[in-house]
Each structure stands twice: as C-alpha cells, then as structure tokens.
Amino acid sequence: MRFAKSLLASVVLCSVPAWPARAELDVTKLKQSIETSFESEYPQLDALYKDIHAHPEIGFQEEKTAAKLAAEMRAIGFEVTEKVGKTGLVAIYKNGDGPTIMVRTELDALPMEEKTGLPYASHDQQIWHGRETFVDHSCGHDIHMASWVGTAKTLVGLKDQWHGTLMFIAQPAEEEAAGAKAMIVDGLFTRFPKPDVGFALHDGPGAYGTIAYRVGVGSSNSDGLYIKFHGRGGHGAIPQATIDPVMMAARFVVDVQSVISREKDPTEFGVISIGAIHSGSAGNIIPDDATLVGTIRTFKPEVRARMFAGIERTARAVAVMAGAPLPDIRITEGTKAIVNDPIVVGAAVKVLKAAFAEKIAATPPGTPSEDYSEFINAGVPSMFFNIGVYDPERVAAARNGSGPPLPGNHSPLFAPVPKPTIQTGVTAMTLAVLSAFDERAKGQ
Ligand SMILES: [Zn+2]
Ligand SMILES: [Zn+2]
C-alpha cells in the first residue's frame, strides 16, 4: 500500500490530469511516475522474485507459489479467488464503470536441474510423473510473476487515471499446455467477468529494456504425432522372413521431411520433428513394431491441414512399401497459435513506442507454442509480447560472435538479470493496460 500512496503523490506532483474520454495519454510523465515508484518498491519485488525462483513448482503443483501471489494481491486490495483450474488464481480490482482488462502470468516451473550457480538458485525437488525431479524456473515465469504483482501495484497507484475492472489471473501448468484450459473449464469467464481485452508477456534471451511484439500470429500451432509401425519380428540374420519395423521408422523419419520441402508452400512456416523412436531390444532381433513420437508446428490452419494429410499419407506409403499392415497414426491436437488483435496491439504499441522509442520492435512470430491462445480463442482480444533479460552488451557480443552464446529459455543456465527485466515488464505492462482503458474510453 506504501507504493500506492507514493505513486499517487508522484502522479499529483507531475500534474497528470484524470483524462477525459479522447484525451491522449501523457506517456512521458506516466513512464516517469511508474519508474520512480518502481525504484522505491523494487526491494519488495526483488525479494518476491528470488523467493519464487528459489522455490519453483511444477504444473498443477504450484500451491505455495499461488499462495504467495494471493497474499500479495490481497495486500494491494484485490479480491482473490484461489484454486481456479486446480492451482490457478483470479484477482479482481473494481474501480468504477469501464472495461475489464485481463493480465495473465503463469505459475509453473520445469522438471529440470538449475545449473546457474546463482545465490538464489533452486535446489528444490518435487514428484513428477511418479519420480523425484529437480525443479527450475528456467522458462522465466518467476519474472512474469514479479512483473504481474508490480503491474497490479502500479495500476492501483494510478487508479485516478482509469476506470473499469482489473482481472489479474495466474494460470497453472503452461508448460504442459493444460492450465489455461483448466481455468476456462472451471468457469474463468462465467464465474468472473469476461475480459474486454487481455495481455500477457514472456521473457527471453534478448537485451533487457527491449520489447518485441507482433500483430496477428505470434506463436505456433503445436500438435503431437504418434505412429506405430507394425512389422513381423524374427532373427536379425534372416531378414527375408520378417517385416522390419525399424526400417519403416527410419524411412518415415527421412521421407516425412519431403512433406515440408515439397508439399508445403516454402514461404509458409511448418516443422515436423520426431523426438523419440522406441523399438527393439537387441542387435540380432528384428522387433515386431516401432513407435515414433513427434511434434508438428505451424502458424496457419491451412498449412496445418496440408501437413497432417502429408504425414498420414507418408506413413501409410512406408508401410505399403514394406508389405506391412497399415500403421496406427494419431495426431493429437495441442496448443493453437496465438493471434494478436490488431486494434489492441495498435493502441498499446502507440503508447509503448512513445515510452521505449527504438527499444520496441515488431518481430517475426516465435515457433514455440503457448496456451495463452486458449484465452484468445475463448473470445478475449489480446496482445502477447516479449521482453529481454540479459545485459545489452552481452547480447550484442553473442549476436556478432565476439562473446559466448546466451542461454535461452529451458536451458539450465537461463539467468535473467532481475531488476531491469522486471522493470521493463512492469512499465510495459502498465502502459499496455492503460492504453486499453484509454482506447475503450475513446470508443465510448
Ligand atoms: Zn517454457
Ligand atoms: Zn514459458
């Protein structure tokens, strides 16, 4: 609450008026107010960040993490509902009539061992799929949580400047692409207001202080591929009496790449990767069957459909060539691509460009996937943007080859520089939310 008072004081000192409809945001003054307040409040956010980083939790097990965020949000004045979609949180702050703007963070970490050697590195373990594993915030969701709390504090401090409802949600299990859906199924948009606009951010191995955004497609469709080739097992020295499923698997892995190079439009994005092959037990035994597990990534539905058809045809053809029965083919629908709303992005980018100048840029979509798309597909026009985490000089050196490559998300060495990264997250997200309130006010 100390933050709210100091921020309001600085807003008054800066003489930023409560803007009427159609007023332009005074971005320079707002940014100064946000940064001054951030400076005084940072020690608290730093402690929260390092505590969450040191004690990460895997998807749907984020109970302590959710409890920490619930306490923070209640202290700021939000009404908090816990256990939405198992471990998710919904925090609501009402401030008069106006639109509902949603801001999402993730809660979960990854089942891997941290190797950064940082003083606040995680040494925690949890049970995951029946076995004990180290846990690490190597996707940077801890940065998102600290930025989320900081943004909530800032916006409450600026409550004279906007009217409506803040809906801050913390979703579980993003890494398993299951948490967003779990919250929606548990009544996220029926038990709580349906947001008019939504925002989320993700950090990555760029320079801190920088923002990347996209209009339209921002991440890939992700679908799972499972194929089982049925052969006829036998002696490795008598192959003529067998149908070799290892040969079929090998041929498929190579031939399926021609779906990418010959069937798909070369100017469109599409990837097929086979990440696992399971077959056989010994060198002199031709096994009965071979199983392949892979992932299919695309941006556009029509490319996705074309690739599915090509993959299935290739798998069947490989079996026919070998004189084998047709294979079992299963394509499991995963995460859909994020499609950023042009009006939401347009309004936010105008404000963010005024605040960040050349440090904000439009970039091509990323090829990983994100289940934030569930919220968009449920009808929340949104902007999903990215922020960098490393010293700009180290990033420049890595890019021009004069310095070592920097660890990215999911690396055991991923180590954001906390303060400037969280500061960018708070400043950018606060301004983005204010742009959405302002845009809606103009439209009234
Ligand atoms: Zn991740
Ligand atoms: Zn992530």
Short mmCIF file of C-alpha atoms and ligand atoms in Angstrom, two decimals:
data_model
loop_
_atom_site.label_atom_id
_atom_site.label_comp_id
_atom_site.label_asym_id
_atom_site.label_seq_id
_atom_site.Cartn_x
_atom_site.Cartn_y
_atom_site.Cartn_z
CA MET A 1 0.00 0.00 0.00
CA ARG A 2 3.01 2.24 0.57
CA PHE A 3 3.55 2.04 -3.17
CA ALA A 4 0.07 3.24 -3.96
CA LYS A 5 0.46 6.35 -1.82
CA SER A 6 3.89 7.25 -3.15
CA LEU A 7 2.80 6.70 -6.73
CA LEU A 8 -0.31 8.78 -6.32
CA ALA A 9 1.81 11.51 -4.77
CA SER A 10 4.19 11.45 -7.69
CA VAL A 11 1.29 11.50 -10.13
CA VAL A 12 -0.12 14.56 -8.41
CA LEU A 13 3.30 16.22 -8.43
CA CYS A 14 3.58 15.54 -12.13
CA SER A 15 0.13 17.14 -12.60
CA VAL A 16 -1.13 14.31 -14.80
CA PRO A 17 -4.85 15.00 -15.11
CA ALA A 18 -7.54 12.35 -14.88
CA TRP A 19 -8.03 12.04 -18.61
CA PRO A 20 -11.41 12.54 -20.08
CA ALA A 21 -12.55 10.45 -23.00
CA ARG A 22 -10.45 11.11 -26.13
CA ALA A 23 -7.53 12.58 -24.17
CA GLU A 24 -4.09 11.40 -25.25
CA LEU A 25 -2.06 9.64 -22.59
CA ASP A 26 0.89 11.69 -21.36
CA VAL A 27 3.24 8.76 -21.74
CA THR A 28 6.46 10.53 -20.75
CA LYS A 29 5.05 11.65 -17.41
CA LEU A 30 3.38 8.31 -16.80
CA LYS A 31 6.60 6.44 -17.50
CA GLN A 32 8.48 8.70 -15.08
CA SER A 33 5.85 8.12 -12.39
CA ILE A 34 5.97 4.36 -12.94
CA GLU A 35 9.77 4.29 -12.79
CA THR A 36 10.02 6.47 -9.68
CA SER A 37 7.59 4.27 -7.84
CA PHE A 38 9.24 1.10 -9.14
CA GLU A 39 12.53 2.27 -7.66
CA SER A 40 11.03 2.66 -4.17
CA GLU A 41 9.09 -0.59 -4.39
CA TYR A 42 11.73 -2.78 -6.05
CA PRO A 43 13.29 -4.31 -2.90
CA GLN A 44 9.95 -5.98 -2.14
CA LEU A 45 9.57 -7.27 -5.72
CA ASP A 46 13.17 -8.46 -5.73
CA ALA A 47 12.58 -10.48 -2.55
CA LEU A 48 9.40 -11.98 -4.05
CA TYR A 49 11.20 -12.85 -7.30
CA LYS A 50 14.13 -14.53 -5.58
CA ASP A 51 11.87 -16.46 -3.21
CA ILE A 52 9.76 -17.77 -6.11
CA HIS A 53 12.90 -18.52 -8.12
CA ALA A 54 14.48 -20.49 -5.27
CA HIS A 55 11.29 -22.48 -4.67
CA PRO A 56 9.78 -23.32 -8.06
CA GLU A 57 6.86 -25.71 -8.50
CA ILE A 58 5.80 -27.93 -11.42
CA GLY A 59 2.49 -27.54 -13.25
CA PHE A 60 -0.64 -28.14 -11.14
CA GLN A 61 1.55 -28.39 -8.02
CA GLU A 62 2.08 -24.61 -7.66
CA GLU A 63 0.34 -24.37 -4.30
CA LYS A 64 2.95 -22.38 -2.37
CA THR A 65 3.61 -20.11 -5.35
CA ALA A 66 -0.12 -19.41 -5.74
CA ALA A 67 -0.45 -18.72 -2.00
CA LYS A 68 2.40 -16.17 -2.17
CA LEU A 69 0.76 -14.35 -5.08
CA ALA A 70 -2.67 -14.47 -3.42
CA ALA A 71 -1.22 -12.78 -0.32
CA GLU A 72 0.49 -10.10 -2.43
CA MET A 73 -2.68 -9.34 -4.37
CA ARG A 74 -4.87 -9.19 -1.27
CA ALA A 75 -2.39 -6.75 0.29
CA ILE A 76 -2.75 -4.49 -2.77
CA GLY A 77 -6.55 -4.59 -2.43
CA PHE A 78 -7.60 -7.22 -4.97
CA GLU A 79 -10.38 -9.69 -4.28
CA VAL A 80 -8.69 -13.06 -4.78
CA THR A 81 -10.25 -16.43 -5.63
CA GLU A 82 -7.92 -19.39 -5.29
CA LYS A 83 -7.97 -22.88 -6.82
CA VAL A 84 -9.49 -21.87 -10.16
CA GLY A 85 -8.40 -24.64 -12.55
CA LYS A 86 -6.72 -26.60 -9.72
CA THR A 87 -3.99 -24.16 -8.58
CA GLY A 88 -4.91 -21.02 -10.55
CA LEU A 89 -5.77 -17.61 -9.13
CA VAL A 90 -8.18 -14.89 -10.17
CA ALA A 91 -7.63 -11.45 -8.64
CA ILE A 92 -10.21 -8.73 -9.30
CA TYR A 93 -9.94 -4.99 -8.61
CA LYS A 94 -13.01 -2.90 -9.36
CA ASN A 95 -12.61 0.80 -9.99
CA GLY A 96 -15.90 2.14 -11.30
CA ASP A 97 -17.61 1.63 -14.63
CA GLY A 98 -15.49 0.65 -17.58
CA PRO A 99 -13.96 -2.29 -19.40
CA THR A 100 -12.43 -5.36 -17.82
CA ILE A 101 -8.77 -5.78 -18.69
CA MET A 102 -7.04 -9.10 -18.04
CA VAL A 103 -3.34 -9.61 -17.29
CA ARG A 104 -2.03 -13.17 -17.13
CA THR A 105 1.02 -14.70 -15.53
CA GLU A 106 1.98 -18.37 -15.38
CA LEU A 107 2.80 -20.10 -12.10
CA ASP A 108 4.73 -23.18 -13.18
CA ALA A 109 8.38 -24.20 -13.49
CA LEU A 110 10.12 -27.03 -15.33
CA PRO A 111 11.23 -30.52 -14.22
CA MET A 112 14.99 -29.94 -14.60
CA GLU A 113 18.05 -29.07 -12.55
CA GLU A 114 19.22 -25.46 -12.36
CA LYS A 115 22.94 -25.02 -13.05
CA THR A 116 23.29 -21.22 -12.88
CA GLY A 117 25.13 -21.18 -9.54
CA LEU A 118 23.18 -18.06 -8.57
CA PRO A 119 22.88 -17.38 -4.83
CA TYR A 120 19.10 -17.76 -5.17
CA ALA A 121 19.28 -20.86 -7.43
CA SER A 122 16.73 -23.60 -6.90
CA HIS A 123 17.75 -26.84 -5.21
CA ASP A 124 14.16 -27.99 -4.70
CA GLN A 125 12.74 -31.28 -5.86
CA GLN A 126 9.19 -32.49 -6.49
CA ILE A 127 7.48 -35.68 -7.55
CA TRP A 128 6.57 -35.55 -11.22
CA HIS A 129 5.04 -38.47 -13.11
CA GLY A 130 5.92 -40.71 -10.19
CA ARG A 131 9.57 -39.81 -9.81
CA GLU A 132 11.51 -37.20 -7.90
CA THR A 133 12.94 -34.44 -10.08
CA PHE A 134 14.72 -31.12 -9.61
CA VAL A 135 12.60 -28.09 -10.46
CA ASP A 136 13.81 -24.89 -12.13
CA HIS A 137 12.18 -21.64 -13.25
CA SER A 138 14.19 -21.91 -16.46
CA CYS A 139 11.35 -20.52 -18.59
CA GLY A 140 11.37 -17.29 -16.57
CA HIS A 141 7.79 -17.48 -15.30
CA ASP A 142 9.13 -16.10 -11.99
CA ILE A 143 9.99 -12.86 -13.81
CA HIS A 144 6.42 -12.81 -15.13
CA MET A 145 5.00 -13.22 -11.61
CA ALA A 146 7.11 -10.40 -10.15
CA SER A 147 6.15 -8.16 -13.10
CA TRP A 148 2.49 -9.12 -12.64
CA VAL A 149 2.48 -8.13 -8.96
CA GLY A 150 4.43 -4.94 -9.76
CA THR A 151 1.96 -4.03 -12.51
CA ALA A 152 -1.00 -4.59 -10.18
CA LYS A 153 0.57 -2.29 -7.58
CA THR A 154 1.32 0.36 -10.18
CA LEU A 155 -2.16 0.33 -11.69
CA VAL A 156 -3.80 0.58 -8.27
CA GLY A 157 -1.47 3.50 -7.54
CA LEU A 158 -2.71 5.10 -10.77
CA LYS A 159 -6.39 4.38 -10.15
CA ASP A 160 -7.35 8.02 -10.64
CA GLN A 161 -6.25 7.55 -14.23
CA TRP A 162 -8.52 4.70 -15.34
CA HIS A 163 -11.99 3.29 -14.73
CA GLY A 164 -13.11 -0.28 -15.00
CA THR A 165 -12.01 -3.65 -13.67
CA LEU A 166 -8.60 -5.27 -13.47
CA MET A 167 -8.68 -9.04 -13.79
CA PHE A 168 -5.26 -10.44 -12.93
CA ILE A 169 -5.05 -14.18 -13.45
CA ALA A 170 -2.25 -16.61 -12.55
CA GLN A 171 -2.52 -19.81 -14.54
CA PRO A 172 -1.05 -23.19 -13.68
CA ALA A 173 0.72 -25.67 -15.95
CA GLU A 174 1.54 -23.55 -19.00
CA GLU A 175 4.44 -25.86 -19.84
CA GLU A 176 2.03 -28.76 -20.21
CA ALA A 177 -0.34 -26.55 -22.21
CA ALA A 178 -3.11 -27.54 -19.81
CA GLY A 179 -3.55 -24.72 -17.28
CA ALA A 180 -5.34 -22.14 -19.42
CA LYS A 181 -7.94 -24.71 -20.45
CA ALA A 182 -8.31 -25.90 -16.85
CA MET A 183 -9.14 -22.35 -15.73
CA ILE A 184 -11.66 -21.82 -18.54
CA VAL A 185 -13.34 -25.16 -17.82
CA ASP A 186 -13.51 -24.17 -14.14
CA GLY A 187 -15.55 -21.08 -15.02
CA LEU A 188 -12.93 -18.37 -15.60
CA PHE A 189 -15.22 -16.46 -17.94
CA THR A 190 -18.55 -17.39 -16.32
CA ARG A 191 -17.85 -17.10 -12.59
CA PHE A 192 -15.81 -13.92 -13.23
CA PRO A 193 -16.20 -11.05 -15.71
CA LYS A 194 -15.38 -11.84 -19.34
CA PRO A 195 -12.45 -9.51 -20.15
CA ASP A 196 -12.75 -6.99 -22.96
CA VAL A 197 -9.01 -7.11 -23.56
CA GLY A 198 -6.17 -9.37 -22.36
CA PHE A 199 -2.39 -9.08 -22.06
CA ALA A 200 0.49 -11.42 -21.32
CA LEU A 201 4.23 -11.18 -21.67
CA HIS A 202 7.11 -13.64 -21.95
CA ASP A 203 10.79 -13.13 -21.29
CA GLY A 204 13.61 -14.48 -23.42
CA PRO A 205 17.32 -14.17 -24.19
CA GLY A 206 17.21 -10.65 -25.71
CA ALA A 207 18.52 -7.42 -24.19
CA TYR A 208 16.78 -6.17 -21.09
CA GLY A 209 14.88 -2.93 -21.66
CA THR A 210 13.67 -4.17 -25.06
CA ILE A 211 10.21 -5.28 -26.18
CA ALA A 212 9.21 -7.39 -29.18
CA TYR A 213 5.64 -7.60 -30.46
CA ARG A 214 3.62 -8.89 -33.37
CA VAL A 215 0.31 -8.09 -35.00
CA GLY A 216 -1.51 -11.30 -35.90
CA VAL A 217 0.19 -14.67 -35.45
CA GLY A 218 2.59 -14.66 -32.51
CA SER A 219 3.29 -18.33 -31.79
CA SER A 220 2.82 -21.71 -33.45
CA ASN A 221 0.11 -24.33 -33.51
CA SER A 222 1.56 -27.34 -31.70
CA ASP A 223 0.23 -30.85 -32.40
CA GLY A 224 1.51 -34.19 -31.19
CA LEU A 225 2.29 -37.06 -33.56
CA TYR A 226 2.24 -40.75 -32.61
CA ILE A 227 2.82 -43.52 -35.16
CA LYS A 228 3.17 -47.25 -34.56
CA PHE A 229 4.51 -49.34 -37.46
CA HIS A 230 3.55 -53.00 -37.30
CA GLY A 231 6.14 -55.45 -38.67
CA ARG A 232 6.87 -59.12 -38.17
CA GLY A 233 9.70 -59.91 -35.80
CA GLY A 234 12.41 -62.51 -36.25
CA HIS A 235 16.13 -63.25 -36.39
CA GLY A 236 18.42 -60.44 -37.44
CA ALA A 237 20.32 -62.86 -39.70
CA ILE A 238 17.13 -63.96 -41.52
CA PRO A 239 15.53 -60.66 -42.55
CA GLN A 240 13.71 -62.21 -45.51
CA ALA A 241 11.38 -63.95 -43.03
CA THR A 242 10.49 -60.69 -41.29
CA ILE A 243 8.91 -57.31 -41.94
CA ASP A 244 11.35 -54.86 -40.36
CA PRO A 245 9.60 -52.03 -38.46
CA VAL A 246 12.93 -50.29 -37.72
CA MET A 247 13.44 -49.91 -41.47
CA MET A 248 9.93 -48.43 -41.77
CA ALA A 249 10.58 -46.00 -38.91
CA ALA A 250 13.90 -44.89 -40.43
CA ARG A 251 12.36 -44.42 -43.88
CA PHE A 252 9.45 -42.45 -42.45
CA VAL A 253 11.72 -40.09 -40.47
CA VAL A 254 13.54 -39.17 -43.67
CA ASP A 255 10.61 -39.22 -46.12
CA VAL A 256 8.28 -37.15 -43.95
CA GLN A 257 10.62 -34.17 -44.35
CA SER A 258 9.61 -34.07 -48.01
CA VAL A 259 6.14 -33.01 -46.82
CA ILE A 260 7.92 -29.88 -45.58
CA SER A 261 10.14 -29.36 -48.60
CA ARG A 262 7.83 -30.49 -51.45
CA GLU A 263 4.19 -30.26 -50.33
CA LYS A 264 4.04 -27.20 -48.11
CA ASP A 265 4.34 -23.73 -49.60
CA PRO A 266 8.02 -22.88 -48.98
CA THR A 267 7.10 -19.38 -47.83
CA GLU A 268 4.90 -20.74 -45.03
CA PHE A 269 6.17 -21.97 -41.67
CA GLY A 270 5.93 -25.67 -40.85
CA VAL A 271 8.08 -28.08 -38.85
CA ILE A 272 7.89 -31.80 -38.16
CA SER A 273 10.32 -33.20 -35.59
CA ILE A 274 10.45 -36.80 -34.44
CA GLY A 275 11.71 -36.60 -30.86
CA ALA A 276 11.51 -40.27 -29.86
CA ILE A 277 11.71 -43.70 -31.53
CA HIS A 278 11.01 -46.80 -29.47
CA SER A 279 11.71 -50.23 -30.91
CA GLY A 280 13.64 -53.39 -30.30
CA SER A 281 15.80 -54.84 -27.56
CA ALA A 282 18.92 -56.45 -29.04
CA GLY A 283 21.10 -56.25 -32.13
CA ASN A 284 20.18 -59.69 -33.50
CA ILE A 285 16.41 -59.43 -33.09
CA ILE A 286 14.19 -57.72 -35.63
CA PRO A 287 11.37 -56.38 -33.47
CA ASP A 288 7.64 -56.64 -34.03
CA ASP A 289 6.88 -52.96 -34.08
CA ALA A 290 8.30 -49.45 -33.88
CA THR A 291 6.76 -46.38 -32.29
CA LEU A 292 7.57 -42.78 -33.22
CA VAL A 293 6.59 -39.71 -31.25
CA GLY A 294 6.92 -36.25 -32.71
CA THR A 295 5.68 -32.70 -32.83
CA ILE A 296 4.13 -30.71 -35.67
CA ARG A 297 4.38 -26.89 -35.63
CA THR A 298 2.59 -24.49 -37.96
CA PHE A 299 1.19 -20.97 -37.97
CA LYS A 300 -1.76 -21.28 -40.36
CA PRO A 301 -4.71 -23.72 -40.27
CA GLU A 302 -4.47 -24.48 -43.99
CA VAL A 303 -0.76 -25.35 -43.72
CA ARG A 304 -1.55 -27.49 -40.68
CA ALA A 305 -4.24 -29.44 -42.55
CA ARG A 306 -1.94 -29.98 -45.54
CA MET A 307 0.86 -31.25 -43.31
CA PHE A 308 -1.45 -33.65 -41.45
CA ALA A 309 -2.54 -35.14 -44.78
CA GLY A 310 1.07 -35.47 -45.98
CA ILE A 311 2.23 -37.09 -42.76
CA GLU A 312 -0.55 -39.68 -42.81
CA ARG A 313 -0.03 -40.48 -46.49
CA THR A 314 3.74 -40.87 -46.00
CA ALA A 315 3.28 -43.21 -43.00
CA ARG A 316 0.81 -45.40 -44.89
CA ALA A 317 3.02 -45.46 -48.01
CA VAL A 318 6.03 -46.58 -45.97
CA ALA A 319 4.00 -49.50 -44.58
CA VAL A 320 2.68 -50.42 -48.03
CA MET A 321 6.23 -50.41 -49.44
CA ALA A 322 7.30 -52.86 -46.73
CA GLY A 323 4.28 -55.11 -47.24
CA ALA A 324 3.24 -54.39 -43.68
CA PRO A 325 -0.21 -53.72 -42.22
CA LEU A 326 -1.22 -50.08 -42.14
CA PRO A 327 0.28 -48.21 -39.16
CA ASP A 328 -1.59 -46.69 -36.22
CA ILE A 329 -1.45 -42.92 -36.69
CA ARG A 330 -2.61 -40.50 -34.04
CA ILE A 331 -2.34 -36.73 -34.27
CA THR A 332 -3.29 -35.08 -31.01
CA GLU A 333 -4.43 -31.51 -31.10
CA GLY A 334 -2.22 -29.38 -28.87
CA THR A 335 -1.89 -25.67 -28.41
CA LYS A 336 -3.28 -23.31 -31.02
CA ALA A 337 -1.30 -20.35 -32.35
CA ILE A 338 -1.63 -17.03 -30.58
CA VAL A 339 -3.24 -14.46 -32.86
CA ASN A 340 -2.74 -10.92 -31.56
CA ASP A 341 -5.61 -8.49 -32.04
CA PRO A 342 -4.62 -5.63 -34.38
CA ILE A 343 -6.66 -2.98 -32.51
CA VAL A 344 -5.33 -3.96 -29.07
CA VAL A 345 -1.76 -4.15 -30.39
CA GLY A 346 -2.12 -0.89 -32.33
CA ALA A 347 -3.25 1.06 -29.25
CA ALA A 348 -0.59 -0.47 -26.99
CA VAL A 349 2.26 -0.06 -29.47
CA LYS A 350 1.47 3.64 -29.92
CA VAL A 351 1.95 4.15 -26.18
CA LEU A 352 4.89 1.74 -25.86
CA LYS A 353 6.73 3.41 -28.76
CA ALA A 354 6.34 6.77 -27.02
CA ALA A 355 7.88 5.23 -23.89
CA PHE A 356 10.51 2.86 -25.29
CA ALA A 357 11.41 4.52 -28.65
CA GLU A 358 13.80 2.29 -30.62
CA LYS A 359 13.77 -0.36 -27.91
CA ILE A 360 10.42 -1.74 -29.08
CA ALA A 361 10.24 -3.54 -32.41
CA ALA A 362 7.93 -5.79 -34.39
CA THR A 363 9.50 -9.22 -34.86
CA PRO A 364 8.52 -12.39 -36.73
CA PRO A 365 6.37 -14.85 -34.75
CA GLY A 366 8.11 -17.32 -32.48
CA THR A 367 7.98 -21.02 -33.36
CA PRO A 368 7.34 -22.29 -29.79
CA SER A 369 3.75 -22.54 -28.57
CA GLU A 370 1.77 -21.01 -25.71
CA ASP A 371 -1.58 -21.92 -24.24
CA TYR A 372 -2.45 -18.23 -23.79
CA SER A 373 -4.14 -18.88 -27.15
CA GLU A 374 -6.94 -20.62 -25.19
CA PHE A 375 -8.00 -17.25 -23.75
CA ILE A 376 -7.91 -15.61 -27.18
CA ASN A 377 -9.94 -18.42 -28.70
CA ALA A 378 -12.45 -18.06 -25.85
CA GLY A 379 -13.05 -14.51 -27.12
CA VAL A 380 -10.55 -12.21 -25.37
CA PRO A 381 -8.86 -9.90 -27.93
CA SER A 382 -5.27 -9.77 -26.77
CA MET A 383 -1.66 -8.74 -27.07
CA PHE A 384 1.13 -11.16 -26.18
CA PHE A 385 4.58 -9.56 -26.22
CA ASN A 386 8.15 -10.40 -25.28
CA ILE A 387 10.84 -8.75 -23.16
CA GLY A 388 14.60 -9.40 -22.97
CA VAL A 389 16.52 -10.47 -19.86
CA TYR A 390 20.27 -10.03 -20.49
CA ASP A 391 22.82 -7.19 -20.42
CA PRO A 392 22.56 -5.49 -23.85
CA GLU A 393 26.36 -5.63 -24.32
CA ARG A 394 26.41 -9.39 -23.73
CA VAL A 395 23.52 -9.80 -26.18
CA ALA A 396 25.33 -7.72 -28.84
CA ALA A 397 28.54 -9.74 -28.31
CA ALA A 398 26.65 -13.03 -28.58
CA ARG A 399 24.99 -11.87 -31.80
CA ASN A 400 28.16 -10.66 -33.51
CA GLY A 401 30.18 -13.68 -32.42
CA SER A 402 32.61 -11.83 -30.12
CA GLY A 403 31.00 -13.27 -26.99
CA PRO A 404 29.58 -16.63 -25.94
CA PRO A 405 26.01 -17.60 -26.85
CA LEU A 406 23.50 -16.72 -24.13
CA PRO A 407 21.36 -19.44 -22.55
CA GLY A 408 17.75 -19.33 -23.68
CA ASN A 409 14.51 -20.45 -22.06
CA HIS A 410 14.56 -24.06 -20.83
CA SER A 411 18.36 -24.02 -20.51
CA PRO A 412 19.64 -24.96 -17.02
CA LEU A 413 21.78 -21.81 -17.30
CA PHE A 414 18.93 -19.38 -18.09
CA ALA A 415 19.56 -16.45 -15.73
CA PRO A 416 17.67 -13.19 -16.25
CA VAL A 417 19.08 -10.00 -14.69
CA PRO A 418 16.17 -9.40 -12.31
CA LYS A 419 15.86 -5.65 -11.79
CA PRO A 420 15.97 -4.21 -15.33
CA THR A 421 13.94 -7.15 -16.63
CA ILE A 422 11.16 -6.79 -14.05
CA GLN A 423 11.24 -3.01 -14.50
CA THR A 424 10.62 -3.41 -18.23
CA GLY A 425 7.85 -5.91 -17.52
CA VAL A 426 6.11 -3.59 -15.06
CA THR A 427 6.49 -0.44 -17.15
CA ALA A 428 5.45 -2.06 -20.43
CA MET A 429 2.52 -3.98 -18.97
CA THR A 430 1.22 -0.98 -17.02
CA LEU A 431 1.32 1.22 -20.13
CA ALA A 432 -0.27 -1.51 -22.24
CA VAL A 433 -3.19 -1.85 -19.79
CA LEU A 434 -3.60 1.94 -19.63
CA SER A 435 -3.67 2.04 -23.45
CA ALA A 436 -6.55 -0.46 -23.43
CA PHE A 437 -8.54 1.56 -20.87
CA ASP A 438 -7.86 4.71 -22.88
CA GLU A 439 -8.80 3.12 -26.20
CA ARG A 440 -12.11 1.89 -24.74
CA ALA A 441 -12.77 5.33 -23.21
CA LYS A 442 -12.25 6.92 -26.63
CA GLY A 443 -14.69 4.46 -28.14
CA GLN A 444 -17.47 5.31 -25.68
ZN ZN B 1 8.64 -22.78 -21.31
ZN ZN B 2 7.24 -20.04 -20.66
#
